[in-house]
Amino acid sequence: MSEKFDVIVVGAGPAGSAAALVCARNGLNTLLIERGEYPGSKNVMGGVLFSKELRELVPEFWKEAPLERPVVDHRYMVLGKESAVNIGYKGMEWGEEPYNAFVVQRAKFDQWFAQKAVQAGALLINKTVVTECIVDKGKVVGVRTDRPDGDLYADVVVLADGVNSLLAQQLGFRKEHKPGDVALCVMECINLPKEKVNDRFNVKDNQGVAIEIFGEATKGNFGAGFLYTTNDGINIGVGTTVAAMVKDKLKPYDLLDELKSHPAIKPLIEGGESAEYLAHLIPEGGYRSVQKVVGNGAVVVGDAASLVNAINGEGSNMAMHSGQLAAKAIVQAKKRGDFSEAGLSSYRDALHDSFIMKDLEKYKDAPHTLESNPQYFKEYIPLVTKAVGKYFTVDGTTQRDKQKQIIKSFTEGKGTFKVLTDIYRVWKAVK
Amino acid sequence: MSVTTLEEKQYLLRFKCDKKSHLTILNHDVCATQCPDKLCTLFCPGEVYKWEGNRMQVGYEGCHECGSCRIGCPTENIKWEYPKGGHGIIFRLA
């Protein structure tokens, strides 16, 4: 099957399907290759998809896409050993069009989204691994697949092959991830009757809750847990960097079970039935780990390019947007007949002009600061839960003394200067 | 019921196993002599790796294809490929 396409997209996740959709809509002969049995069968996400970027591609997608609940209540929860501090926002406007975010189950969602590309004219082939890019005279000219006679040719290859992106490494576009730059996340989908979900989370049908969980969830390591409501159940998971797992000899599934049995979490999932257990890596290195995204005849999108904002929990929306930007650049390149790195470089420019690289740049020091200064997760977060507990406890201590004790708990053994330095450093990393 | 052990969790999954492993230990002696903690046996979310006293047993059939072992192996001793197209883990939900 030595066929020539305008565009070959490797990977039918949010980035790849978005790229294929936009290419096909613009009349390009587009092939979308997926290694799984179906799109989504290899993909994992805790579940929050912010709606804006998908809206640009499929207006009113909520009328047709397989979605769980729209998020109307987004919370942060900081866990102590047997305590929790909560903060959040619940807004009814999020439950109305155009919606802020939905919880999605990727196996269903990715199939739907890939079909949008197919309806626009792209050809989807599943169960096919791209083993390498075919390079001729310094330009990517196609892909080699694991099918017999499986060489396929195209003007441009879009690498949307996810966090591991072996192809970007093969091409020398990026180096292997460092263990501190990827978060290993494990999660479970738990079935629970709709009424129980509604009661426990104080919502109605078609209203969802997203909770990001810090502190004890990761045993004081850089990372987070999460709990999201699906239509008839809960997705719960936790992740921390591979570096932290290695250093503290953590078993990820043990972290998950400890989170599930935490006294602030257990009552929320009690009586539920585990339906699936999933593991995946998230590229959380941020701005500094985004490497070469454009080369001769190739572009890199989504997780493959490390386009994840770990601070705000954005990834799938960035993946879709990067796919769209890459496709637009390819359409322009086609008009000029120039598929060189220079001919495709408008993708890199558009990416840097978009919220994606602007947000990643804003937080460029955050992953490193938090990973290499364990005191934030190991010491300050537990102190915050204790301080809030003390603040709300009435035990005869005067309020003035309570305040003194709280401040002392932070500065003890460190000194005020060290604490102020630490506060300044983290503020600088996220400001 | 909510599952607790990893065996129970893995039992929830669907796999279409290839006959050939997509994960290869490059040198078992390196695991034996240079990696006292056998770290992959701990952090692998599918407990794919088991130390059998003198060699690393690779239960690739239960692999989630996450890539952690390739990145986390302190001696870069794991050759990591994707399973053949359509094979390996098949997630049905999230």
mmCIF file of C-alpha atoms in Angstrom, chain A residues 227-410:
data_model
loop_
_atom_site.group_PDB
_atom_site.id
_atom_site.type_symbol
_atom_site.label_atom_id
_atom_site.label_comp_id
_atom_site.label_asym_id
_atom_site.label_seq_id
_atom_site.Cartn_x
_atom_site.Cartn_y
_atom_site.Cartn_z
ATOM 1 C CA LEU A 227 -12.037 13.010 42.036
ATOM 2 C CA TYR A 228 -14.477 13.767 39.231
ATOM 3 C CA THR A 229 -18.152 12.870 38.950
ATOM 4 C CA THR A 230 -19.289 10.967 35.876
ATOM 5 C CA ASN A 231 -22.973 10.418 35.012
ATOM 6 C CA ASP A 232 -23.221 7.244 37.079
ATOM 7 C CA GLY A 233 -20.077 7.179 39.098
ATOM 8 C CA ILE A 234 -16.772 8.655 40.049
ATOM 9 C CA ASN A 235 -13.295 8.783 38.550
ATOM 10 C CA ILE A 236 -10.671 8.887 41.263
ATOM 11 C CA GLY A 237 -6.928 8.947 40.767
ATOM 12 C CA VAL A 238 -3.574 10.167 41.929
ATOM 13 C CA GLY A 239 -0.239 10.925 40.350
ATOM 14 C CA THR A 240 3.233 12.049 41.199
ATOM 15 C CA THR A 241 6.445 12.210 39.198
ATOM 16 C CA VAL A 242 8.285 9.038 38.293
ATOM 17 C CA ALA A 243 11.257 10.630 40.095
ATOM 18 C CA ALA A 244 9.261 10.847 43.329
ATOM 19 C CA MET A 245 7.955 7.280 42.915
ATOM 20 C CA VAL A 246 11.538 6.078 42.521
ATOM 21 C CA LYS A 247 12.929 8.180 45.358
ATOM 22 C CA ASP A 248 10.293 7.234 47.918
ATOM 23 C CA LYS A 249 9.816 3.686 46.571
ATOM 24 C CA LEU A 250 6.121 4.315 46.120
ATOM 25 C CA LYS A 251 3.718 1.903 44.531
ATOM 26 C CA PRO A 252 1.195 3.969 42.587
ATOM 27 C CA TYR A 253 -1.722 1.640 43.298
ATOM 28 C CA ASP A 254 -0.940 1.841 47.029
ATOM 29 C CA LEU A 255 -1.200 5.644 46.811
ATOM 30 C CA LEU A 256 -4.572 5.220 45.107
ATOM 31 C CA ASP A 257 -5.861 2.843 47.757
ATOM 32 C CA GLU A 258 -4.708 5.106 50.557
ATOM 33 C CA LEU A 259 -6.514 8.005 48.884
ATOM 34 C CA LYS A 260 -9.650 5.884 48.524
ATOM 35 C CA SER A 261 -9.555 5.031 52.220
ATOM 36 C CA HIS A 262 -8.843 8.567 53.483
ATOM 37 C CA PRO A 263 -11.630 9.579 55.910
ATOM 38 C CA ALA A 264 -12.504 12.653 53.805
ATOM 39 C CA ILE A 265 -12.761 10.592 50.592
ATOM 40 C CA LYS A 266 -14.047 7.183 51.636
ATOM 41 C CA PRO A 267 -17.649 8.242 52.345
ATOM 42 C CA LEU A 268 -17.837 9.769 48.850
ATOM 43 C CA ILE A 269 -17.050 6.523 47.060
ATOM 44 C CA GLU A 270 -18.448 4.019 49.556
ATOM 45 C CA GLY A 271 -20.590 1.270 48.059
ATOM 46 C CA GLY A 272 -19.253 1.972 44.589
ATOM 47 C CA GLU A 273 -18.178 -0.749 42.236
ATOM 48 C CA SER A 274 -14.756 -0.534 40.581
ATOM 49 C CA ALA A 275 -15.160 -0.796 36.831
ATOM 50 C CA GLU A 276 -11.702 -0.068 35.441
ATOM 51 C CA TYR A 277 -8.152 0.623 36.628
ATOM 52 C CA LEU A 278 -5.912 2.721 34.387
ATOM 53 C CA ALA A 279 -2.369 4.092 34.372
ATOM 54 C CA HIS A 280 -0.768 6.727 32.175
ATOM 55 C CA LEU A 281 1.997 9.315 32.092
ATOM 56 C CA ILE A 282 1.415 13.068 31.929
ATOM 57 C CA PRO A 283 4.182 15.274 30.490
ATOM 58 C CA GLU A 284 4.414 17.912 33.223
ATOM 59 C CA GLY A 285 7.809 19.423 32.504
ATOM 60 C CA GLY A 286 6.131 22.564 31.173
ATOM 61 C CA TYR A 287 7.696 25.279 29.036
ATOM 62 C CA ARG A 288 11.274 24.040 29.272
ATOM 63 C CA SER A 289 10.410 20.528 28.132
ATOM 64 C CA VAL A 290 8.673 21.705 24.943
ATOM 65 C CA GLN A 291 11.346 21.046 22.340
ATOM 66 C CA LYS A 292 11.366 21.065 18.557
ATOM 67 C CA VAL A 293 7.768 21.154 17.268
ATOM 68 C CA VAL A 294 8.429 21.804 13.570
ATOM 69 C CA GLY A 295 10.874 20.125 11.201
ATOM 70 C CA ASN A 296 11.138 19.384 7.503
ATOM 71 C CA GLY A 297 7.891 17.589 6.697
ATOM 72 C CA ALA A 298 6.812 17.071 10.308
ATOM 73 C CA VAL A 299 5.055 18.822 13.172
ATOM 74 C CA VAL A 300 4.500 17.725 16.785
ATOM 75 C CA VAL A 301 1.242 18.352 18.679
ATOM 76 C CA GLY A 302 -0.399 17.653 22.051
ATOM 77 C CA ASP A 303 1.263 15.470 24.688
ATOM 78 C CA ALA A 304 3.915 14.466 22.160
ATOM 79 C CA ALA A 305 5.105 18.082 22.373
ATOM 80 C CA SER A 306 4.582 18.214 26.195
ATOM 81 C CA LEU A 307 1.794 20.781 25.866
ATOM 82 C CA VAL A 308 0.333 20.362 29.339
ATOM 83 C CA ASN A 309 -0.353 23.017 31.955
ATOM 84 C CA ALA A 310 -0.127 20.981 35.138
ATOM 85 C CA ILE A 311 -0.898 23.961 37.375
ATOM 86 C CA ASN A 312 -4.361 24.565 35.898
ATOM 87 C CA GLY A 313 -5.037 20.998 34.843
ATOM 88 C CA GLU A 314 -5.190 21.770 31.135
ATOM 89 C CA GLY A 315 -4.040 19.245 28.557
ATOM 90 C CA SER A 316 -6.726 17.897 26.261
ATOM 91 C CA ASN A 317 -7.872 21.416 25.338
ATOM 92 C CA MET A 318 -4.285 22.406 24.557
ATOM 93 C CA ALA A 319 -3.895 19.230 22.520
ATOM 94 C CA MET A 320 -6.923 20.128 20.388
ATOM 95 C CA HIS A 321 -5.796 23.696 19.949
ATOM 96 C CA SER A 322 -2.264 22.690 18.940
ATOM 97 C CA GLY A 323 -3.745 20.225 16.437
ATOM 98 C CA GLN A 324 -5.846 23.009 14.971
ATOM 99 C CA LEU A 325 -2.894 25.405 14.738
ATOM 100 C CA ALA A 326 -0.701 22.752 13.130
ATOM 101 C CA ALA A 327 -3.411 21.931 10.574
ATOM 102 C CA LYS A 328 -3.803 25.595 9.640
ATOM 103 C CA ALA A 329 -0.055 25.839 9.037
ATOM 104 C CA ILE A 330 -0.171 22.684 6.894
ATOM 105 C CA VAL A 331 -3.035 24.123 4.817
ATOM 106 C CA GLN A 332 -0.952 27.253 4.193
ATOM 107 C CA ALA A 333 2.122 25.166 3.366
ATOM 108 C CA LYS A 334 0.077 23.183 0.855
ATOM 109 C CA LYS A 335 -0.957 26.386 -0.927
ATOM 110 C CA ARG A 336 2.691 27.344 -1.299
ATOM 111 C CA GLY A 337 3.889 23.811 -1.918
ATOM 112 C CA ASP A 338 6.564 24.278 0.731
ATOM 113 C CA PHE A 339 6.663 21.591 3.433
ATOM 114 C CA SER A 340 10.106 22.441 4.738
ATOM 115 C CA GLU A 341 10.699 23.520 8.332
ATOM 116 C CA ALA A 342 10.498 27.134 7.145
ATOM 117 C CA GLY A 343 7.299 26.412 5.220
ATOM 118 C CA LEU A 344 5.631 24.942 8.322
ATOM 119 C CA SER A 345 7.098 27.379 10.848
ATOM 120 C CA SER A 346 3.853 29.382 11.090
ATOM 121 C CA TYR A 347 2.696 26.535 13.396
ATOM 122 C CA ARG A 348 5.527 27.275 15.829
ATOM 123 C CA ASP A 349 4.756 31.004 15.691
ATOM 124 C CA ALA A 350 1.021 30.451 16.209
ATOM 125 C CA LEU A 351 1.728 28.131 19.126
ATOM 126 C CA HIS A 352 3.927 30.749 20.787
ATOM 127 C CA ASP A 353 1.336 33.470 20.170
ATOM 128 C CA SER A 354 -1.446 31.357 21.657
ATOM 129 C CA PHE A 355 -2.485 30.887 25.284
ATOM 130 C CA ILE A 356 -0.701 27.523 25.221
ATOM 131 C CA MET A 357 2.898 28.720 25.212
ATOM 132 C CA LYS A 358 2.026 31.946 27.018
ATOM 133 C CA ASP A 359 0.584 30.006 29.945
ATOM 134 C CA LEU A 360 3.419 27.494 29.916
ATOM 135 C CA GLU A 361 5.933 30.318 29.897
ATOM 136 C CA LYS A 362 4.210 32.012 32.812
ATOM 137 C CA TYR A 363 4.669 28.834 34.850
ATOM 138 C CA LYS A 364 8.025 27.908 33.373
ATOM 139 C CA ASP A 365 9.767 27.723 36.743
ATOM 140 C CA ALA A 366 6.893 26.151 38.661
ATOM 141 C CA PRO A 367 7.459 22.426 37.984
ATOM 142 C CA HIS A 368 11.167 22.717 38.729
ATOM 143 C CA THR A 369 10.658 24.901 41.819
ATOM 144 C CA LEU A 370 8.100 22.518 43.302
ATOM 145 C CA GLU A 371 9.991 19.356 42.337
ATOM 146 C CA SER A 372 13.364 20.488 43.642
ATOM 147 C CA ASN A 373 12.091 22.169 46.814
ATOM 148 C CA PRO A 374 10.268 19.353 48.600
ATOM 149 C CA GLN A 375 9.431 21.609 51.556
ATOM 150 C CA TYR A 376 6.325 22.924 49.776
ATOM 151 C CA PHE A 377 4.629 19.560 49.539
ATOM 152 C CA LYS A 378 6.372 17.832 52.443
ATOM 153 C CA GLU A 379 6.149 20.592 55.058
ATOM 154 C CA TYR A 380 4.031 23.606 54.156
ATOM 155 C CA ILE A 381 0.942 21.778 52.939
ATOM 156 C CA PRO A 382 0.616 19.721 56.151
ATOM 157 C CA LEU A 383 1.179 22.936 58.115
ATOM 158 C CA VAL A 384 -1.620 24.672 56.223
ATOM 159 C CA THR A 385 -4.124 21.939 57.122
ATOM 160 C CA LYS A 386 -3.022 22.077 60.758
ATOM 161 C CA ALA A 387 -3.221 25.886 60.798
ATOM 162 C CA VAL A 388 -6.748 25.925 59.403
ATOM 163 C CA GLY A 389 -7.742 23.241 61.895
ATOM 164 C CA LYS A 390 -6.360 25.336 64.723
ATOM 165 C CA TYR A 391 -8.121 28.450 63.428
ATOM 166 C CA PHE A 392 -11.501 26.719 63.577
ATOM 167 C CA THR A 393 -10.893 24.950 66.880
ATOM 168 C CA VAL A 394 -12.348 26.636 69.970
ATOM 169 C CA ASP A 395 -10.430 25.362 72.989
ATOM 170 C CA GLY A 396 -9.980 28.327 75.296
ATOM 171 C CA THR A 397 -6.809 29.562 73.580
ATOM 172 C CA THR A 398 -7.157 33.257 72.815
ATOM 173 C CA GLN A 399 -7.341 34.179 69.141
ATOM 174 C CA ARG A 400 -4.119 36.185 69.516
ATOM 175 C CA ASP A 401 -2.278 33.165 70.920
ATOM 176 C CA LYS A 402 -3.700 30.929 68.192
ATOM 177 C CA GLN A 403 -2.315 33.280 65.555
ATOM 178 C CA LYS A 404 1.066 33.274 67.277
ATOM 179 C CA GLN A 405 1.092 29.476 67.443
ATOM 180 C CA ILE A 406 0.167 29.216 63.753
ATOM 181 C CA ILE A 407 2.924 31.588 62.684
ATOM 182 C CA LYS A 408 5.377 29.808 64.970
ATOM 183 C CA SER A 409 4.451 26.435 63.457
ATOM 184 C CA PHE A 410 5.611 27.745 60.075
#
